[in-house]
Short mmCIF file of C-alpha atoms and ligand atoms in Angstrom, two decimals:
data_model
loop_
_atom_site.label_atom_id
_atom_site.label_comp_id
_atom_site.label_asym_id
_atom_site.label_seq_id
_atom_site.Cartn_x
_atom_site.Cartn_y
_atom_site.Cartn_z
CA UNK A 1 201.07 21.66 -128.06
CA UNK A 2 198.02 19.08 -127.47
CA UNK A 3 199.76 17.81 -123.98
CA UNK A 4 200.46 20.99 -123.04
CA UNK A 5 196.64 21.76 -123.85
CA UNK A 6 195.34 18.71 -122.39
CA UNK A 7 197.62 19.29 -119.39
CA UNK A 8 195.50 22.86 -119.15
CA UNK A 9 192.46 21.25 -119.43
CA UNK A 10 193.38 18.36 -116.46
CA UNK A 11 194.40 21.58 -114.08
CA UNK A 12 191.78 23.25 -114.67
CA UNK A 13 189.20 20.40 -113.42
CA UNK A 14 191.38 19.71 -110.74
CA UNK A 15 190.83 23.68 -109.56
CA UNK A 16 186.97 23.58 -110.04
CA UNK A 17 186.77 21.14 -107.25
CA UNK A 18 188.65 23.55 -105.08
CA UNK A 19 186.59 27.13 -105.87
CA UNK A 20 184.78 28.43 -103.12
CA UNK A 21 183.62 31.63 -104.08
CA UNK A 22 183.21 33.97 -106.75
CA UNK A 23 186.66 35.44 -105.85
CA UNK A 24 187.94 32.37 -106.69
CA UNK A 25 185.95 31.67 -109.60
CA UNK A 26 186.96 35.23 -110.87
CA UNK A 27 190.88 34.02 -110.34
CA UNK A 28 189.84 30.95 -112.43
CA UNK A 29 188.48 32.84 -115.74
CA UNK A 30 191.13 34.95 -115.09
CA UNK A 31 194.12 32.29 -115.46
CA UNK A 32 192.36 30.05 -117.81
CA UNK A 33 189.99 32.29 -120.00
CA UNK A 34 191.42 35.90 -119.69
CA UNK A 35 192.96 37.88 -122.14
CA UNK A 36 196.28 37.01 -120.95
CA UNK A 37 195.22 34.03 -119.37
CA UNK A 38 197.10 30.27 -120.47
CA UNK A 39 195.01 29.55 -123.57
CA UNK A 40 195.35 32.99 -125.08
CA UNK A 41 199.24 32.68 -124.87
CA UNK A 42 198.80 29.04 -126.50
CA UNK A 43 196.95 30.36 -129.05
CA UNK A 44 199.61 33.57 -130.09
CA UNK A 45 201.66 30.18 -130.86
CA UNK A 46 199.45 29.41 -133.39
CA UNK A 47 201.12 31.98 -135.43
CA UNK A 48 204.26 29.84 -135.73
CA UNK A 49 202.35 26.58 -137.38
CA UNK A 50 201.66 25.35 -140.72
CA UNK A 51 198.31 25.42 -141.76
CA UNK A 52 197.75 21.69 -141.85
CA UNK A 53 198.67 21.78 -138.09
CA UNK A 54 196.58 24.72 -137.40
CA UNK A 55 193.84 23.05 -138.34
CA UNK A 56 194.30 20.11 -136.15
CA UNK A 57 195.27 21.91 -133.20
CA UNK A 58 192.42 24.89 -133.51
CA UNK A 59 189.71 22.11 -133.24
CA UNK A 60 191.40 20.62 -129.80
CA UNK A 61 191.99 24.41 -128.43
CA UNK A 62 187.80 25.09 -129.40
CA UNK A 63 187.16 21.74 -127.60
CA UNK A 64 189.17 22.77 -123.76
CA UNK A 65 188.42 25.84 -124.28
CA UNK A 66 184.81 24.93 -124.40
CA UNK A 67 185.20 22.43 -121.92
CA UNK A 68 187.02 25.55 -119.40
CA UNK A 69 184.07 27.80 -120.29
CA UNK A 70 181.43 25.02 -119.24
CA UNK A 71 182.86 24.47 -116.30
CA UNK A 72 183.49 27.99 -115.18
CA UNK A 73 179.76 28.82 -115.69
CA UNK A 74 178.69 25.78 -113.82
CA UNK A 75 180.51 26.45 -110.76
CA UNK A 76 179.05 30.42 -111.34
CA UNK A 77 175.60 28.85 -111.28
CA UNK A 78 176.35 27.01 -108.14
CA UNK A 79 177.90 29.96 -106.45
CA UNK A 80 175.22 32.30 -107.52
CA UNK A 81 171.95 30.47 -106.59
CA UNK A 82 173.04 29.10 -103.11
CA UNK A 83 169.13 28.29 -102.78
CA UNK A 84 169.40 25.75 -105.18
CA UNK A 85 169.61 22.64 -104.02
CA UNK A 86 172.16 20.32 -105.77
CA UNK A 87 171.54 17.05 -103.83
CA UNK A 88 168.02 17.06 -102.32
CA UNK A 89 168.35 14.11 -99.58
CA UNK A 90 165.09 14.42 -98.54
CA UNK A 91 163.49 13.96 -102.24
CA UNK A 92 161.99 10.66 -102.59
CA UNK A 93 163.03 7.89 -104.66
CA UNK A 94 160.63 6.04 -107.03
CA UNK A 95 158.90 3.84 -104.58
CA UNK A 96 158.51 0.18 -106.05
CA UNK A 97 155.85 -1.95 -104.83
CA UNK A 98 156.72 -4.49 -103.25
CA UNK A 99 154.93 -7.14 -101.93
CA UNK A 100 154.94 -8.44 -98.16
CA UNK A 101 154.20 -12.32 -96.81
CA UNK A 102 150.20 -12.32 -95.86
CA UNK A 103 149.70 -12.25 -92.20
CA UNK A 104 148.91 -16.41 -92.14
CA UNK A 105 152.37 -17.01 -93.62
CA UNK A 106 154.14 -14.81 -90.89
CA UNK A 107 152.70 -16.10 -88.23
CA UNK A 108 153.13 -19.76 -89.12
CA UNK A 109 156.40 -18.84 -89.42
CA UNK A 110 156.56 -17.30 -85.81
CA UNK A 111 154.46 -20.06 -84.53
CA UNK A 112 156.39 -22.93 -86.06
CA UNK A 113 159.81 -21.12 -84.36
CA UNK A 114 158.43 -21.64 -80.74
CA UNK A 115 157.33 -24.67 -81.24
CA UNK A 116 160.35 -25.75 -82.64
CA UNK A 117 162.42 -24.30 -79.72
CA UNK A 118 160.15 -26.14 -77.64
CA UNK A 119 161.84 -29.49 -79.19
CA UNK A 120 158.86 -30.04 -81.64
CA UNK A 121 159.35 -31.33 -85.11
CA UNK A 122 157.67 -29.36 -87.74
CA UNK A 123 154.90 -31.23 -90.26
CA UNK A 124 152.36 -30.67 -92.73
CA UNK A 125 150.39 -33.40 -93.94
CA UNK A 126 148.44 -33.47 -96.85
CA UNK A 127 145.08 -31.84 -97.23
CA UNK A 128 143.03 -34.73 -98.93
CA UNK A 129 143.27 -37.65 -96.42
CA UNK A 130 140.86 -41.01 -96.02
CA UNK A 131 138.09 -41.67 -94.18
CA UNK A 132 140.00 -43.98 -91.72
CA UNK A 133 143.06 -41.02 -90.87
CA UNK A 134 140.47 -38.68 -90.74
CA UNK A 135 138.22 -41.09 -88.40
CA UNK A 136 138.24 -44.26 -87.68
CA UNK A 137 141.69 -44.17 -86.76
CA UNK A 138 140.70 -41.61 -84.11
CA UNK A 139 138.52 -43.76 -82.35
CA UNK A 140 135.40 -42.27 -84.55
CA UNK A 141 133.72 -45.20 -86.29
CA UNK A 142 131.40 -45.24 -89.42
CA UNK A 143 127.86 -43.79 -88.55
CA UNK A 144 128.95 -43.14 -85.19
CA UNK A 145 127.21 -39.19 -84.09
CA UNK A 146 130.10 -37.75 -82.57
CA UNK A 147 131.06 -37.31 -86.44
CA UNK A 148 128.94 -34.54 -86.56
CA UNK A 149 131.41 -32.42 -85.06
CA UNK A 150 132.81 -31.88 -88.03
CA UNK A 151 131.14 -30.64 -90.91
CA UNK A 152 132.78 -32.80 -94.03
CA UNK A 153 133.53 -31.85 -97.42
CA UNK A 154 133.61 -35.28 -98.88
CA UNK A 155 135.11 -35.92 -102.27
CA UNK A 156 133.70 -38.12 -105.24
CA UNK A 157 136.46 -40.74 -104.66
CA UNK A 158 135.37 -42.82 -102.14
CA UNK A 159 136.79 -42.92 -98.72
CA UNK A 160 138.52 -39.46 -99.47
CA UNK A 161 137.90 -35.73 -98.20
CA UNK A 162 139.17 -32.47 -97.28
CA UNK A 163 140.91 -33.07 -93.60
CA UNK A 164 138.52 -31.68 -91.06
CA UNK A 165 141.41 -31.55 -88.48
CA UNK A 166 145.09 -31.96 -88.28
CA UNK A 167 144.45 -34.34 -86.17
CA UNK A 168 143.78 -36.82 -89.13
CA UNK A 169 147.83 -36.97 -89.38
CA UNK A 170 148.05 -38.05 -85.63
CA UNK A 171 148.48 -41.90 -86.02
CA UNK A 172 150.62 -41.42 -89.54
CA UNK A 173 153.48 -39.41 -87.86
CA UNK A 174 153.55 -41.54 -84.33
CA UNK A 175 154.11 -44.47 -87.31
CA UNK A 176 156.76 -42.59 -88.61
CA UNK A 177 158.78 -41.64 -85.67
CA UNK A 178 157.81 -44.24 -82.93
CA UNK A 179 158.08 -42.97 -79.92
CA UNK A 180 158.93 -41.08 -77.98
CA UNK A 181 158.11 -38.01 -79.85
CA UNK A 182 157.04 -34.65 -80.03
CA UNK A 183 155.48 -33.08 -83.40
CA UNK A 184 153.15 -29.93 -84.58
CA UNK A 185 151.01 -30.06 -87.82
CA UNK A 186 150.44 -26.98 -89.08
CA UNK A 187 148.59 -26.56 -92.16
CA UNK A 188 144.61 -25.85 -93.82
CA UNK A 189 141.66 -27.76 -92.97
CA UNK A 190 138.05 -27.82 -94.29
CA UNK A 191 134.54 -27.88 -93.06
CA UNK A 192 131.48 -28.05 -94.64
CA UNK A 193 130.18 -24.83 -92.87
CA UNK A 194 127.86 -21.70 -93.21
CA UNK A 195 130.43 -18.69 -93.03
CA UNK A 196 130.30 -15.42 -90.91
CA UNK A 197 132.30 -13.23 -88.82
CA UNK A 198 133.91 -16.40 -86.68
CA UNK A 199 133.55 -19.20 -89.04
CA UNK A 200 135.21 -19.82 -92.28
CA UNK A 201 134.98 -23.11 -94.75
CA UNK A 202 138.85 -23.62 -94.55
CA UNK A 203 141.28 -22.18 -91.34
CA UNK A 204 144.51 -23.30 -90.58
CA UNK A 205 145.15 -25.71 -87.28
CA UNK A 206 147.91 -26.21 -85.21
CA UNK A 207 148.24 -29.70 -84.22
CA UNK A 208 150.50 -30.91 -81.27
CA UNK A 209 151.44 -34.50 -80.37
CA UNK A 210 154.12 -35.68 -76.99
CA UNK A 211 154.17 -39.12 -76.74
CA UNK A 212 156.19 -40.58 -74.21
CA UNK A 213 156.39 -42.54 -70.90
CA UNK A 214 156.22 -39.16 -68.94
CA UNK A 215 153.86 -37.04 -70.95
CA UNK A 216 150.96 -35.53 -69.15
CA UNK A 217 148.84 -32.49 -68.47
CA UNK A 218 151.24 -30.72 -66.69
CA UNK A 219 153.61 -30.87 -68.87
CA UNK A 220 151.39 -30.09 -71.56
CA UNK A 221 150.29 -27.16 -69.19
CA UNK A 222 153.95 -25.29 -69.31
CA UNK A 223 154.04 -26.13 -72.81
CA UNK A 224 151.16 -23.97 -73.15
CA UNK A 225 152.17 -21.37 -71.28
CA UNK A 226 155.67 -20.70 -72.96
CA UNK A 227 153.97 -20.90 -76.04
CA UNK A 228 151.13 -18.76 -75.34
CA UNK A 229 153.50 -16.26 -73.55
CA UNK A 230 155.52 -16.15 -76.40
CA UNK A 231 153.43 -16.02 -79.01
CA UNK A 232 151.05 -13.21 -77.29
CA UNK A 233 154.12 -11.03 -75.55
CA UNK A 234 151.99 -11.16 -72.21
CA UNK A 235 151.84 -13.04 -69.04
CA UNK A 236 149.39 -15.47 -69.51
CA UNK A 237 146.91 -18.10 -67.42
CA UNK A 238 146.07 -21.36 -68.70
CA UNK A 239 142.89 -23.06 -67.49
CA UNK A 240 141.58 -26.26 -68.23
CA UNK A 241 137.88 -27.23 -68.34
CA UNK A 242 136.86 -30.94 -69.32
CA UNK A 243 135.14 -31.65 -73.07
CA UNK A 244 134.59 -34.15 -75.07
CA UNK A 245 136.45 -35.43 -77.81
CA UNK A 246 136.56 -39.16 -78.86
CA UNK A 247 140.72 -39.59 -79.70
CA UNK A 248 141.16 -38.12 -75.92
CA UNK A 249 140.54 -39.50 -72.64
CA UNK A 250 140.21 -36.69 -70.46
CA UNK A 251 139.35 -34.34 -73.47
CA UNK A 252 139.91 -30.60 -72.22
CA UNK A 253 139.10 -27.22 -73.49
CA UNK A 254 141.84 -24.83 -72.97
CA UNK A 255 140.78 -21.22 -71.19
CA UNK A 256 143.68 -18.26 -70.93
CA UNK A 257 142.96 -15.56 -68.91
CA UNK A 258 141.55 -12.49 -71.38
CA UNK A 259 144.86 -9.97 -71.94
CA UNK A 260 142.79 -7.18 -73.06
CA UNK A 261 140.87 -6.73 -69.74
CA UNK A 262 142.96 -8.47 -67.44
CA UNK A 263 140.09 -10.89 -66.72
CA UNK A 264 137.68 -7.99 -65.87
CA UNK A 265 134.97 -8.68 -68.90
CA UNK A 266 135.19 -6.80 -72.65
CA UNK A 267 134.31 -7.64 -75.20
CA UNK A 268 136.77 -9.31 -76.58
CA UNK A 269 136.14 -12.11 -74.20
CA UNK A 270 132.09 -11.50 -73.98
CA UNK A 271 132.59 -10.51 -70.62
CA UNK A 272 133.82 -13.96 -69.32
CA UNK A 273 137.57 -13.02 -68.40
CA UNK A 274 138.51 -16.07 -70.91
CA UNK A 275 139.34 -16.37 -74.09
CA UNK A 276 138.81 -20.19 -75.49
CA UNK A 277 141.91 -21.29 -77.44
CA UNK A 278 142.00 -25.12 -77.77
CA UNK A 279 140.61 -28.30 -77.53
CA UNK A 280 143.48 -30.98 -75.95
CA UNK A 281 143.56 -33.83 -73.96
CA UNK A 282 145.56 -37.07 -72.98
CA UNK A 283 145.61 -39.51 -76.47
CA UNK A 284 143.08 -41.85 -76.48
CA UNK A 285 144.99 -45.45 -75.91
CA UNK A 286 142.75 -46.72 -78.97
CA UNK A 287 145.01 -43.44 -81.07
CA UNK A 288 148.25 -44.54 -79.68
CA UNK A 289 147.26 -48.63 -80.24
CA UNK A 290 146.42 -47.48 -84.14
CA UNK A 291 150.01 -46.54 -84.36
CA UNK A 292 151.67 -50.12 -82.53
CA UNK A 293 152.07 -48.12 -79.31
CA UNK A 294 152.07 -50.23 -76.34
CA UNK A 295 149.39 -48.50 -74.24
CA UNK A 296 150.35 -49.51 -71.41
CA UNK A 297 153.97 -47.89 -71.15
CA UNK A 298 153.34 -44.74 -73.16
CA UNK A 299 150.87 -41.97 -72.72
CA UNK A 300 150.74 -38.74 -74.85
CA UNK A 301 148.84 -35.69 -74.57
CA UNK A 302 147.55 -33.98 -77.96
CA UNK A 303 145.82 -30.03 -78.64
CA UNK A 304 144.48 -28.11 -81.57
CA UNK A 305 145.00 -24.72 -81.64
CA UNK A 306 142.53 -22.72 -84.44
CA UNK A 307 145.93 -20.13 -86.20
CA UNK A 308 143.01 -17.58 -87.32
CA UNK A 309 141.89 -17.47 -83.94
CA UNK A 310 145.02 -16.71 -81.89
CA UNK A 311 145.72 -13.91 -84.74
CA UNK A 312 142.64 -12.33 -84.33
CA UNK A 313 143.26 -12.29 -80.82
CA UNK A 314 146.84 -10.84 -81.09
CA UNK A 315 145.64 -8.18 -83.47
CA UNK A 316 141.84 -7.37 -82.58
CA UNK A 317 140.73 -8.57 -86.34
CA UNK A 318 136.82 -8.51 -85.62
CA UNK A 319 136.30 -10.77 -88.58
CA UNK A 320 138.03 -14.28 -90.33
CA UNK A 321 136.76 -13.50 -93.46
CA UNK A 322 139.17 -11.08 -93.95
CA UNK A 323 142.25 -13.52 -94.27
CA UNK A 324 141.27 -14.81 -97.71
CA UNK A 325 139.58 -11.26 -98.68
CA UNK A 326 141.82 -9.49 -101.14
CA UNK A 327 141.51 -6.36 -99.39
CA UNK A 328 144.94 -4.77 -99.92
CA UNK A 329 143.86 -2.39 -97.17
CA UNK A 330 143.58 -5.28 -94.61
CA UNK A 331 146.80 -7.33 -95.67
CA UNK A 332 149.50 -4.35 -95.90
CA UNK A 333 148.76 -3.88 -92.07
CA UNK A 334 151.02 -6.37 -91.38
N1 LIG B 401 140.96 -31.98 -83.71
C1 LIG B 401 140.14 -31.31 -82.74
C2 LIG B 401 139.21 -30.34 -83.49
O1 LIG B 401 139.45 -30.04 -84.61
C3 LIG B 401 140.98 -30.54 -81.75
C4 LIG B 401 141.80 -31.45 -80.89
C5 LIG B 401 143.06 -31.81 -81.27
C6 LIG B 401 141.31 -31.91 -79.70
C7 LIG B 401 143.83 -32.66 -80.47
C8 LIG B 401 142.04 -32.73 -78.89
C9 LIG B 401 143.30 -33.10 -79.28
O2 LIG B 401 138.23 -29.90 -82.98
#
């Protein structure tokens, strides 16, 4: 008598899948529930058992019969409020916060991806460095002025400070990998500056180094403009005007043509049509002599890219304060 109960109970699940209206649901009570239906004939057997059994049996009839009811008035509450929603798709989860990579992170990443397509290996360097990889080895001697180019934060050890410039790595990696090579630096620097809308007291740099005995300007040219296209999305002009810098020999600052006003004056690029976005040049031969280079055979071009710089040009950020701000506002932009 319990299979043939549970067997009840099994159809009867199996049929509230298949009821699709209340003439169906009405068949249901009907067969299951109704005065005549299958548990009400069950239970005129009941007649025949001992009481022991009776017992036993009543409690498992109470239980599918409860079970039948339940699921007979869910289905009529379903059929009967078609308004009611059962699954609301469109209700929203419970959003977790998560967080997101700060814009510097992302577009090292990006930045580090081009380059590396462009055959470049990938470095860091450390951010303390000596006196001599910051300077002397880059053709900057002790007490010579051009070393007020660059602001230093100099630390109690002597000889030691906070890199002013990637380029303080340029003679350790040519060590490293002889030549010929091609290598980026990416990573923070430090200057011992007043702060404002354009200047900061640490920014990241982009360092690049080709040594070989083909590299020149014009190669270092279309390596600027793949980069620059890529990096920016837009078809872009590179212009060279000459500078100074003592580890280069031509020293160059690097022009492209301003994107936002096609070269017509904003003021993104104070009405020049350029926007400034390097400092490069051929390596000194003193650089590439530092590093056992013969001179003579190899040549090597070198540029320093400023990272907040070409972001605040890619996404109009009117001030480089904001990168180390913890203005939630400004970082989930990106
Ligand atoms: N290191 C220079 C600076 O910080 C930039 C630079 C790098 C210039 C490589 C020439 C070659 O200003």
């Amino acid at each position: 008598m319990k299979e043939q109960l549970s067997n009840i109970l099994r159809e009867a699940q199996q049929i509230y899948f298949q009821i699709k209206n209340l003439e169906e649901l009405e068949n249901f009570r009907i067969k299951f529930l109704g005065r005549n239906g299958l548990l009400a004939q069950i239970s005129d057997s009941f007649r025949n058992l001992s009481l022991e059994e009776r017992k036993e049996i009543g409690k498992y009839f109470n239980f599918v019969k409860e079970e039948i009811n339940k699921l007979y008035l869910e289905k009529k509450e379903i059929l009967t409020s078609p308004q009611k929603i059962i699954f609301d798709l469109s209700h929203p989860g419970i959003r977790k916060d998560r967080g997101i990579k700060h814009i510097l992170t992302q577009e090292i990443e990006e930045i580090k991806k081009i380059f590396f397509t462009l055959g470049f290996n990938i470095e860091e360097g450390r951010e303390i460095v000596t006196e001599e990889e910051n300077f002397d080895s880059l053709n900057i001697p002790p007490n010579h002025p051009s070393r007020d180019l660059w602001d230093t934060f100099w630390l109690n050890k002597k000889n030691y400070l906070l890199r002013t410039h990637t380029s303080a790595h340029q003679v350790e990696f040519l060590r490293k990998y002889g030549v010929p090579i091609k290598f980026t630096i990416i990573g923070k620097v430090y200057r011992h500056e007043a702060t404002d809308q354009r200047h900061e007291m640490q920014f990241h740099q982009i360092e690049g180094v080709s040594v070989g005995e083909k590299s020149n300007l014009v190669e270092l040219k279309s390596i600027f403009k793949i980069f620059f296209e890529k990096y920016f999305n837009k078809k872009i002009d590179i212009f060279f005007r000459t500078s100074y810098f003592p580890f280069t020999e031509p020293s160059l600052e690097v022009d492209i043509n301003c994107f936002l006003c096609q070269s017509k004056g904003c003021q993104l690029c104070k009405k020049s049509g350029y926007l400034e976005v390097a400092g490069a040049g051929m390596i000194h031969p003193f650089v590439l002599r530092q590093a056992s280079i013969n001179s003579e055979k190899y040549f090597g071009y070198a540029f320093g890219l400023g990272l907040e710089r070409l972001i605040m040009l890619k996404y109009d950020i009117p001030d480089v304060r904001l990168f180390h701000s913890t203005d939630l506002r400004f970082i989930n932009q990106f």
